[in-house]
Amino acid sequence: DLAPAVRNFLDLSDAGGDAIAAMLADAQDRKAARKSWPKGRPDADAPLAGHVLGMIFEKNSTRTRVSFDIGMRQLGGSALILDSGTSQLGRGESVADTARVLSRMVDAIMIRTDDHAKAEELAHHAHVPVINGLTDRSHPCQIVADLLTMVEHGKALPGLELAWLGDGNNVLHSILEAAGIFKFNVRIGVPQGYEPDSEFVGLARKGGAQVKLTQDAAEAARGADIVVTDTWVSMGQDHAQEKLAAMAPFQVGGELMSLARPNAKFLHCLPAHVGDEVTEEVFEGPQSVVFDEAENRIHAQKSILLWCFGKIGG
Ligand code: CP
Ligand code: NVA
């Protein structure tokens, strides 16, 4: 096959440490160079002028949808949305055919879906970059924004102590992948039966990260530089009473937060369920940087797009 390699971003390892470091640097530069208003004004170099991103949503989204759209505008390009409810994909047209058709029409595809295999199949059949905008398995775009937020708030990634409290879900999987790449340590406070996939724990450890799983929330939080949680019920999951009861001791509240380092920051990818996984005191408190994190989705998204289009990272 003589076609140039297409840069997909299905998981963080598709890019690797050097490229992600380049993304973080580019995101900080572009963020610093922009005035706050108007949000849709292109960056001076408009590096993706004329380029179009197609976005497939088989699950709801606010941040991912808006940040990719605004990110493309700021890079000089544009984005369009295919909802599963109104596209032929939602009526059973195959992923393979969708990939081949969209490849003729748009310059890159973002997909948010349930089954990760669907994103892989799309990438397999597409001739343009495919970006994972969240699957049941992982959420790599979120973690580029999270890394950016940590770095912006003065944290050095290697050796950092990150505490995760609650469900061992898709967001945690991508954090574990990042831990292996950047060699930071993850202490996971998780009830039995809700642990992350061992594949991601293995990936982190293989990369040199220390990963500790504990059923003691205090043990996870103690001495942490970053405390992270997420919804106890991810999209597509049941609101099982049994699960909510198991999660209750892992709620991030003031007492748990006080076990972390005094300058620790609290992250949450949002949407949040204040009163469940986090108390209002912590969510609205001085250590919470969740809205910086949400804004950083735009800056991260732009750098991911620029990497996919071969503009940064070698
Ligand atoms: N954090 C995140 O991905 O948010 P959305 O579901 O709103 O896109
Ligand atoms: N774990 C959550 C993240 C939402 C952005 C979910 O999959 O629903």
mmCIF file of C-alpha atoms and ligand atoms in Angstrom:
data_model
loop_
_atom_site.group_PDB
_atom_site.id
_atom_site.type_symbol
_atom_site.label_atom_id
_atom_site.label_comp_id
_atom_site.label_asym_id
_atom_site.label_seq_id
_atom_site.Cartn_x
_atom_site.Cartn_y
_atom_site.Cartn_z
ATOM 1 C CA ASP A 1 0.000 0.000 0.000
ATOM 2 C CA LEU A 2 1.613 3.231 -1.154
ATOM 3 C CA ALA A 3 -0.847 5.513 0.623
ATOM 4 C CA PRO A 4 0.804 7.599 3.371
ATOM 5 C CA ALA A 5 0.073 6.307 6.864
ATOM 6 C CA VAL A 6 -3.105 7.846 8.230
ATOM 7 C CA ARG A 7 -2.776 9.167 11.748
ATOM 8 C CA ASN A 8 -5.664 7.805 13.784
ATOM 9 C CA PHE A 9 -6.195 8.812 17.396
ATOM 10 C CA LEU A 10 -8.142 5.924 18.857
ATOM 11 C CA ASP A 11 -6.037 5.759 21.988
ATOM 12 C CA LEU A 12 -3.153 7.784 23.425
ATOM 13 C CA SER A 13 -0.589 5.174 22.351
ATOM 14 C CA ASP A 14 -1.447 5.880 18.707
ATOM 15 C CA ALA A 15 0.376 9.168 19.187
ATOM 16 C CA GLY A 16 2.870 8.260 21.938
ATOM 17 C CA GLY A 17 4.769 10.423 24.411
ATOM 18 C CA ASP A 18 6.703 12.680 22.048
ATOM 19 C CA ALA A 19 3.645 13.562 19.998
ATOM 20 C CA ILE A 20 1.483 14.164 23.078
ATOM 21 C CA ALA A 21 4.220 16.396 24.534
ATOM 22 C CA ALA A 22 4.197 18.320 21.236
ATOM 23 C CA MET A 23 0.393 18.572 21.470
ATOM 24 C CA LEU A 24 0.577 19.987 24.999
ATOM 25 C CA ALA A 25 3.180 22.573 23.941
ATOM 26 C CA ASP A 26 1.160 23.575 20.877
ATOM 27 C CA ALA A 27 -2.043 23.806 22.914
ATOM 28 C CA GLN A 28 -0.380 26.099 25.462
ATOM 29 C CA ASP A 29 1.072 28.326 22.710
ATOM 30 C CA ARG A 30 -2.222 28.631 20.859
ATOM 31 C CA LYS A 31 -4.171 29.205 24.046
ATOM 32 C CA ALA A 32 -1.758 31.977 25.087
ATOM 33 C CA ALA A 33 -1.867 33.598 21.645
ATOM 34 C CA ARG A 34 -5.657 33.915 21.565
ATOM 35 C CA LYS A 35 -7.661 36.788 22.940
ATOM 36 C CA SER A 36 -10.778 35.619 24.675
ATOM 37 C CA TRP A 37 -13.270 36.938 22.137
ATOM 38 C CA PRO A 38 -14.737 36.130 19.694
ATOM 39 C CA LYS A 39 -14.415 32.390 20.246
ATOM 40 C CA GLY A 40 -14.880 31.432 16.596
ATOM 41 C CA ARG A 41 -12.220 33.752 15.184
ATOM 42 C CA PRO A 42 -9.502 31.685 13.435
ATOM 43 C CA ASP A 43 -5.959 31.629 14.802
ATOM 44 C CA ALA A 44 -3.664 33.875 12.754
ATOM 45 C CA ASP A 45 -2.126 30.960 10.822
ATOM 46 C CA ALA A 46 -5.455 29.164 10.193
ATOM 47 C CA PRO A 47 -3.550 25.897 9.637
ATOM 48 C CA LEU A 48 -6.616 23.824 8.714
ATOM 49 C CA ALA A 49 -8.247 26.337 6.369
ATOM 50 C CA GLY A 50 -10.737 24.559 4.149
ATOM 51 C CA HIS A 51 -10.565 21.318 6.126
ATOM 52 C CA VAL A 52 -13.755 19.673 7.375
ATOM 53 C CA LEU A 53 -14.167 17.320 10.327
ATOM 54 C CA GLY A 54 -17.157 14.947 10.280
ATOM 55 C CA MET A 55 -18.405 14.043 13.755
ATOM 56 C CA ILE A 56 -20.485 10.919 14.396
ATOM 57 C CA PHE A 57 -22.394 10.906 17.677
ATOM 58 C CA GLU A 58 -24.052 7.703 18.839
ATOM 59 C CA LYS A 59 -24.096 9.057 22.408
ATOM 60 C CA ASN A 60 -24.859 12.460 23.894
ATOM 61 C CA SER A 61 -22.200 15.148 24.240
ATOM 62 C CA THR A 62 -21.809 18.799 25.151
ATOM 63 C CA ARG A 63 -18.064 19.398 25.598
ATOM 64 C CA THR A 64 -16.710 17.055 22.927
ATOM 65 C CA ARG A 65 -19.193 18.279 20.360
ATOM 66 C CA VAL A 66 -18.727 21.999 20.986
ATOM 67 C CA SER A 67 -14.964 21.885 21.502
ATOM 68 C CA PHE A 68 -14.291 19.995 18.264
ATOM 69 C CA ASP A 69 -16.597 22.347 16.371
ATOM 70 C CA ILE A 70 -15.099 25.537 17.830
ATOM 71 C CA GLY A 71 -11.605 24.032 17.643
ATOM 72 C CA MET A 72 -12.006 23.415 13.903
ATOM 73 C CA ARG A 73 -13.250 26.992 13.406
ATOM 74 C CA GLN A 74 -10.256 28.355 15.297
ATOM 75 C CA LEU A 75 -7.954 26.321 13.066
ATOM 76 C CA GLY A 76 -9.643 27.842 10.014
ATOM 77 C CA GLY A 77 -11.732 24.788 9.126
ATOM 78 C CA SER A 78 -15.215 23.596 9.979
ATOM 79 C CA ALA A 79 -17.052 20.613 11.398
ATOM 80 C CA LEU A 80 -20.332 18.897 10.746
ATOM 81 C CA ILE A 81 -22.346 16.547 12.896
ATOM 82 C CA LEU A 82 -23.966 13.230 12.032
ATOM 83 C CA ASP A 83 -26.362 12.186 14.767
ATOM 84 C CA SER A 84 -27.186 8.515 14.878
ATOM 85 C CA GLY A 85 -30.863 9.478 14.942
ATOM 86 C CA THR A 86 -30.760 11.322 11.620
ATOM 87 C CA SER A 87 -27.978 9.617 9.630
ATOM 88 C CA GLN A 88 -28.212 6.342 7.714
ATOM 89 C CA LEU A 89 -25.786 4.792 10.199
ATOM 90 C CA GLY A 90 -28.705 4.928 12.644
ATOM 91 C CA ARG A 91 -30.822 2.950 10.145
ATOM 92 C CA GLY A 92 -28.280 0.200 9.759
ATOM 93 C CA GLU A 93 -25.893 1.354 7.019
ATOM 94 C CA SER A 94 -22.632 -0.428 7.741
ATOM 95 C CA VAL A 95 -19.684 1.187 9.483
ATOM 96 C CA ALA A 96 -17.482 0.115 6.573
ATOM 97 C CA ASP A 97 -19.641 1.867 3.972
ATOM 98 C CA THR A 98 -20.019 4.936 6.173
ATOM 99 C CA ALA A 99 -16.229 5.093 6.502
ATOM 100 C CA ARG A 100 -15.668 4.833 2.755
ATOM 101 C CA VAL A 101 -18.307 7.437 1.912
ATOM 102 C CA LEU A 102 -17.214 9.950 4.533
ATOM 103 C CA SER A 103 -13.574 9.507 3.489
ATOM 104 C CA ARG A 104 -14.535 10.899 0.077
ATOM 105 C CA MET A 105 -16.238 13.923 1.617
ATOM 106 C CA VAL A 106 -14.493 15.030 4.802
ATOM 107 C CA ASP A 107 -10.846 15.325 5.866
ATOM 108 C CA ALA A 108 -11.119 13.592 9.236
ATOM 109 C CA ILE A 109 -13.760 11.760 11.258
ATOM 110 C CA MET A 110 -14.485 11.859 14.961
ATOM 111 C CA ILE A 111 -16.681 9.141 16.431
ATOM 112 C CA ARG A 112 -18.367 8.823 19.820
ATOM 113 C CA THR A 113 -19.881 5.391 20.172
ATOM 114 C CA ASP A 114 -20.502 2.539 22.572
ATOM 115 C CA ASP A 115 -18.412 -0.323 21.270
ATOM 116 C CA HIS A 116 -14.734 0.522 20.782
ATOM 117 C CA ALA A 117 -14.573 -2.080 18.007
ATOM 118 C CA LYS A 118 -16.857 0.148 15.962
ATOM 119 C CA ALA A 119 -14.333 3.004 16.116
ATOM 120 C CA GLU A 120 -11.592 0.551 15.112
ATOM 121 C CA GLU A 121 -13.675 -0.740 12.223
ATOM 122 C CA LEU A 122 -14.333 2.821 11.073
ATOM 123 C CA ALA A 123 -10.597 3.561 11.162
ATOM 124 C CA HIS A 124 -9.880 0.347 9.293
ATOM 125 C CA HIS A 125 -12.128 1.304 6.382
ATOM 126 C CA ALA A 126 -11.558 5.072 6.358
ATOM 127 C CA HIS A 127 -8.856 6.766 4.314
ATOM 128 C CA VAL A 128 -8.753 9.814 6.583
ATOM 129 C CA PRO A 129 -7.777 10.145 10.264
ATOM 130 C CA VAL A 130 -10.305 8.783 12.781
ATOM 131 C CA ILE A 131 -10.465 10.239 16.289
ATOM 132 C CA ASN A 132 -12.035 8.493 19.282
ATOM 133 C CA GLY A 133 -14.410 10.979 20.913
ATOM 134 C CA LEU A 134 -15.274 8.410 23.654
ATOM 135 C CA THR A 135 -16.076 4.738 23.589
ATOM 136 C CA ASP A 136 -16.977 2.314 26.371
ATOM 137 C CA ARG A 137 -13.279 1.488 26.514
ATOM 138 C CA SER A 138 -11.488 4.851 26.506
ATOM 139 C CA HIS A 139 -11.633 8.642 26.228
ATOM 140 C CA PRO A 140 -8.200 9.777 25.011
ATOM 141 C CA CYS A 141 -9.207 13.331 23.966
ATOM 142 C CA GLN A 142 -10.366 14.015 27.526
ATOM 143 C CA ILE A 143 -7.010 12.985 28.907
ATOM 144 C CA VAL A 144 -5.034 15.310 26.633
ATOM 145 C CA ALA A 145 -7.146 18.134 28.124
ATOM 146 C CA ASP A 146 -6.546 16.755 31.624
ATOM 147 C CA LEU A 147 -2.778 16.587 31.116
ATOM 148 C CA LEU A 148 -2.865 20.164 29.813
ATOM 149 C CA THR A 149 -4.806 21.236 32.908
ATOM 150 C CA MET A 150 -2.339 19.537 35.255
ATOM 151 C CA VAL A 151 0.657 21.100 33.514
ATOM 152 C CA GLU A 152 -1.007 24.541 33.507
ATOM 153 C CA HIS A 153 -1.559 24.258 37.220
ATOM 154 C CA GLY A 154 2.142 23.709 37.781
ATOM 155 C CA LYS A 155 2.297 19.927 38.006
ATOM 156 C CA ALA A 156 5.209 18.012 36.500
ATOM 157 C CA LEU A 157 3.872 14.743 35.085
ATOM 158 C CA PRO A 158 6.728 12.310 35.824
ATOM 159 C CA GLY A 159 6.397 11.086 39.398
ATOM 160 C CA LEU A 160 3.071 12.867 39.979
ATOM 161 C CA GLU A 161 0.653 11.091 42.321
ATOM 162 C CA LEU A 162 -2.863 10.879 40.911
ATOM 163 C CA ALA A 163 -5.755 9.501 42.923
ATOM 164 C CA TRP A 164 -8.818 8.152 41.136
ATOM 165 C CA LEU A 165 -11.945 7.565 43.206
ATOM 166 C CA GLY A 166 -14.976 5.590 42.100
ATOM 167 C CA ASP A 167 -15.807 3.617 38.987
ATOM 168 C CA GLY A 168 -13.047 1.933 36.951
ATOM 169 C CA ASN A 169 -14.324 3.332 33.669
ATOM 170 C CA ASN A 170 -13.301 4.556 30.194
ATOM 171 C CA VAL A 171 -11.825 7.819 31.513
ATOM 172 C CA LEU A 172 -9.683 5.934 34.034
ATOM 173 C CA HIS A 173 -8.478 3.625 31.249
ATOM 174 C CA SER A 174 -7.088 6.580 29.312
ATOM 175 C CA ILE A 175 -5.554 8.035 32.491
ATOM 176 C CA LEU A 176 -3.773 4.706 33.012
ATOM 177 C CA GLU A 177 -2.530 4.790 29.454
ATOM 178 C CA ALA A 178 -1.193 8.312 30.036
ATOM 179 C CA ALA A 179 0.432 7.188 33.304
ATOM 180 C CA GLY A 180 2.454 4.590 31.442
ATOM 181 C CA ILE A 181 3.491 7.107 28.809
ATOM 182 C CA PHE A 182 4.452 9.928 31.229
ATOM 183 C CA LYS A 183 5.443 7.810 34.227
ATOM 184 C CA PHE A 184 3.109 9.166 36.853
ATOM 185 C CA ASN A 185 1.566 7.042 39.587
ATOM 186 C CA VAL A 186 -2.099 6.186 39.971
ATOM 187 C CA ARG A 187 -3.813 5.145 43.186
ATOM 188 C CA ILE A 188 -7.267 3.845 42.473
ATOM 189 C CA GLY A 189 -9.881 3.768 45.218
ATOM 190 C CA VAL A 190 -12.519 1.467 43.773
ATOM 191 C CA PRO A 191 -15.131 -0.921 45.183
ATOM 192 C CA GLN A 192 -14.689 -4.591 44.434
ATOM 193 C CA GLY A 193 -16.158 -5.577 41.108
ATOM 194 C CA TYR A 194 -15.762 -2.142 39.495
ATOM 195 C CA GLU A 195 -12.015 -2.178 38.858
ATOM 196 C CA PRO A 196 -10.555 -0.948 35.563
ATOM 197 C CA ASP A 197 -9.690 -3.394 32.809
ATOM 198 C CA SER A 198 -6.474 -5.180 33.779
ATOM 199 C CA GLU A 199 -5.137 -4.512 30.279
ATOM 200 C CA PHE A 200 -4.847 -0.792 31.109
ATOM 201 C CA VAL A 201 -3.352 -1.427 34.541
ATOM 202 C CA GLY A 202 -0.777 -3.626 32.803
ATOM 203 C CA LEU A 203 -0.085 -0.971 30.193
ATOM 204 C CA ALA A 204 0.606 1.641 32.882
ATOM 205 C CA ARG A 205 2.899 -0.659 34.832
ATOM 206 C CA LYS A 206 4.733 -1.729 31.699
ATOM 207 C CA GLY A 207 5.455 1.941 31.022
ATOM 208 C CA GLY A 208 6.978 2.377 34.484
ATOM 209 C CA ALA A 209 4.010 3.811 36.387
ATOM 210 C CA GLN A 210 3.133 2.560 39.849
ATOM 211 C CA VAL A 211 -0.517 1.558 40.039
ATOM 212 C CA LYS A 212 -2.233 0.685 43.302
ATOM 213 C CA LEU A 213 -5.771 -0.583 43.562
ATOM 214 C CA THR A 214 -7.392 -0.235 46.967
ATOM 215 C CA GLN A 215 -10.857 -0.498 48.474
ATOM 216 C CA ASP A 216 -9.870 2.190 50.972
ATOM 217 C CA ALA A 217 -10.690 5.661 49.609
ATOM 218 C CA ALA A 218 -8.432 7.375 52.177
ATOM 219 C CA GLU A 219 -5.461 5.277 51.131
ATOM 220 C CA ALA A 220 -5.974 6.335 47.515
ATOM 221 C CA ALA A 221 -6.307 10.040 48.313
ATOM 222 C CA ARG A 222 -3.487 10.393 50.840
ATOM 223 C CA GLY A 223 -0.628 12.560 49.519
ATOM 224 C CA ALA A 224 -2.120 12.938 46.030
ATOM 225 C CA ASP A 225 -1.211 15.852 43.750
ATOM 226 C CA ILE A 226 -4.343 15.349 41.673
ATOM 227 C CA VAL A 227 -7.679 13.880 42.748
ATOM 228 C CA VAL A 228 -10.014 12.729 39.983
ATOM 229 C CA THR A 229 -13.436 11.218 39.844
ATOM 230 C CA ASP A 230 -16.187 10.725 37.270
ATOM 231 C CA THR A 231 -19.838 9.785 37.189
ATOM 232 C CA TRP A 232 -20.739 6.499 38.858
ATOM 233 C CA VAL A 233 -23.070 5.714 35.944
ATOM 234 C CA SER A 234 -21.526 6.123 32.511
ATOM 235 C CA MET A 235 -23.623 6.519 29.372
ATOM 236 C CA GLY A 236 -25.299 3.238 28.483
ATOM 237 C CA GLN A 237 -25.049 1.839 32.035
ATOM 238 C CA ASP A 238 -27.924 1.084 34.432
ATOM 239 C CA HIS A 239 -28.568 3.143 37.539
ATOM 240 C CA ALA A 240 -28.212 -0.030 39.613
ATOM 241 C CA GLN A 241 -28.834 0.635 43.307
ATOM 242 C CA GLU A 242 -26.241 -1.977 44.133
ATOM 243 C CA LYS A 243 -23.566 -0.049 42.242
ATOM 244 C CA LEU A 244 -24.498 3.326 43.734
ATOM 245 C CA ALA A 245 -24.335 1.824 47.229
ATOM 246 C CA ALA A 246 -20.915 0.316 46.525
ATOM 247 C CA MET A 247 -19.640 3.676 45.240
ATOM 248 C CA ALA A 248 -20.852 5.760 48.206
ATOM 249 C CA PRO A 249 -17.649 5.448 50.308
ATOM 250 C CA PHE A 250 -15.646 6.771 47.335
ATOM 251 C CA GLN A 251 -17.428 10.131 47.123
ATOM 252 C CA VAL A 252 -14.865 12.951 46.972
ATOM 253 C CA GLY A 253 -15.678 15.227 49.900
ATOM 254 C CA GLY A 254 -13.772 17.750 51.988
ATOM 255 C CA GLU A 255 -12.395 15.159 54.373
ATOM 256 C CA LEU A 256 -10.984 12.989 51.602
ATOM 257 C CA MET A 257 -9.596 16.051 49.817
ATOM 258 C CA SER A 258 -7.828 17.135 53.013
ATOM 259 C CA LEU A 259 -5.766 13.918 52.878
ATOM 260 C CA ALA A 260 -4.301 14.976 49.534
ATOM 261 C CA ARG A 261 -1.422 17.458 49.326
ATOM 262 C CA PRO A 262 -2.418 21.025 50.314
ATOM 263 C CA ASN A 263 -1.904 22.255 46.737
ATOM 264 C CA ALA A 264 -3.707 19.274 45.174
ATOM 265 C CA LYS A 265 -6.203 19.948 42.388
ATOM 266 C CA PHE A 266 -9.548 18.287 41.772
ATOM 267 C CA LEU A 267 -10.435 17.179 38.229
ATOM 268 C CA HIS A 268 -13.704 15.860 36.776
ATOM 269 C CA CYS A 269 -14.309 15.442 33.046
ATOM 270 C CA LEU A 270 -17.973 16.490 33.498
ATOM 271 C CA PRO A 271 -20.913 16.170 33.370
ATOM 272 C CA ALA A 272 -20.875 15.959 37.186
ATOM 273 C CA HIS A 273 -23.457 14.595 39.556
ATOM 274 C CA VAL A 274 -22.797 16.776 42.564
ATOM 275 C CA GLY A 275 -23.918 14.973 45.698
ATOM 276 C CA ASP A 276 -22.981 11.585 44.244
ATOM 277 C CA GLU A 277 -19.341 11.213 43.172
ATOM 278 C CA VAL A 278 -18.346 14.649 44.532
ATOM 279 C CA THR A 279 -19.708 16.987 47.186
ATOM 280 C CA GLU A 280 -20.666 20.563 46.406
ATOM 281 C CA GLU A 281 -17.947 21.724 48.816
ATOM 282 C CA VAL A 282 -15.199 20.139 46.690
ATOM 283 C CA PHE A 283 -16.785 20.753 43.280
ATOM 284 C CA GLU A 284 -17.238 24.470 43.970
ATOM 285 C CA GLY A 285 -14.164 24.741 46.203
ATOM 286 C CA PRO A 286 -10.766 26.389 45.626
ATOM 287 C CA GLN A 287 -9.010 23.164 44.610
ATOM 288 C CA SER A 288 -11.478 22.410 41.817
ATOM 289 C CA VAL A 289 -10.212 23.223 38.314
ATOM 290 C CA VAL A 290 -13.031 21.498 36.450
ATOM 291 C CA PHE A 291 -13.980 24.475 34.286
ATOM 292 C CA ASP A 292 -10.352 25.102 33.246
ATOM 293 C CA GLU A 293 -10.378 21.412 32.348
ATOM 294 C CA ALA A 294 -13.575 21.827 30.300
ATOM 295 C CA GLU A 295 -12.183 24.856 28.443
ATOM 296 C CA ASN A 296 -9.004 22.936 27.763
ATOM 297 C CA ARG A 297 -11.000 20.480 25.692
ATOM 298 C CA ILE A 298 -10.880 23.096 22.911
ATOM 299 C CA HIS A 299 -7.139 23.662 23.165
ATOM 300 C CA ALA A 300 -6.435 19.929 23.412
ATOM 301 C CA GLN A 301 -8.755 19.082 20.538
ATOM 302 C CA LYS A 302 -6.956 21.544 18.267
ATOM 303 C CA SER A 303 -3.576 19.978 18.993
ATOM 304 C CA ILE A 304 -4.966 16.471 18.442
ATOM 305 C CA LEU A 305 -6.371 17.593 15.083
ATOM 306 C CA LEU A 306 -3.077 19.221 14.108
ATOM 307 C CA TRP A 307 -1.233 16.010 14.949
ATOM 308 C CA CYS A 308 -3.711 13.950 12.904
ATOM 309 C CA PHE A 309 -3.182 16.275 9.953
ATOM 310 C CA GLY A 310 0.600 15.952 10.284
ATOM 311 C CA LYS A 311 1.105 19.595 11.290
ATOM 312 C CA ILE A 312 2.801 18.814 14.624
ATOM 313 C CA GLY A 313 4.650 15.930 16.252
ATOM 314 C CA GLY A 314 7.020 14.902 13.468
HETATM 315 N N1 CP B 1 -16.245 15.242 29.167
HETATM 316 C C1 CP B 1 -16.948 15.015 28.044
HETATM 317 O O1 CP B 1 -16.544 14.261 27.171
HETATM 318 O O2 CP B 1 -18.119 15.720 27.967
HETATM 319 P P1 CP B 1 -19.280 15.524 26.895
HETATM 320 O O3 CP B 1 -19.910 14.185 27.158
HETATM 321 O O4 CP B 1 -20.216 16.663 27.172
HETATM 322 O O5 CP B 1 -18.691 15.584 25.514
HETATM 323 N N1 NVA B 2 -17.503 7.958 31.899
HETATM 324 C C1 NVA B 2 -18.440 8.898 31.307
HETATM 325 C C2 NVA B 2 -17.714 10.044 30.670
HETATM 326 C C3 NVA B 2 -18.596 11.091 30.068
HETATM 327 C C4 NVA B 2 -17.827 12.177 29.382
HETATM 328 C C5 NVA B 2 -19.304 8.172 30.284
HETATM 329 O O1 NVA B 2 -18.791 7.327 29.531
HETATM 330 O O2 NVA B 2 -20.501 8.432 30.259
#
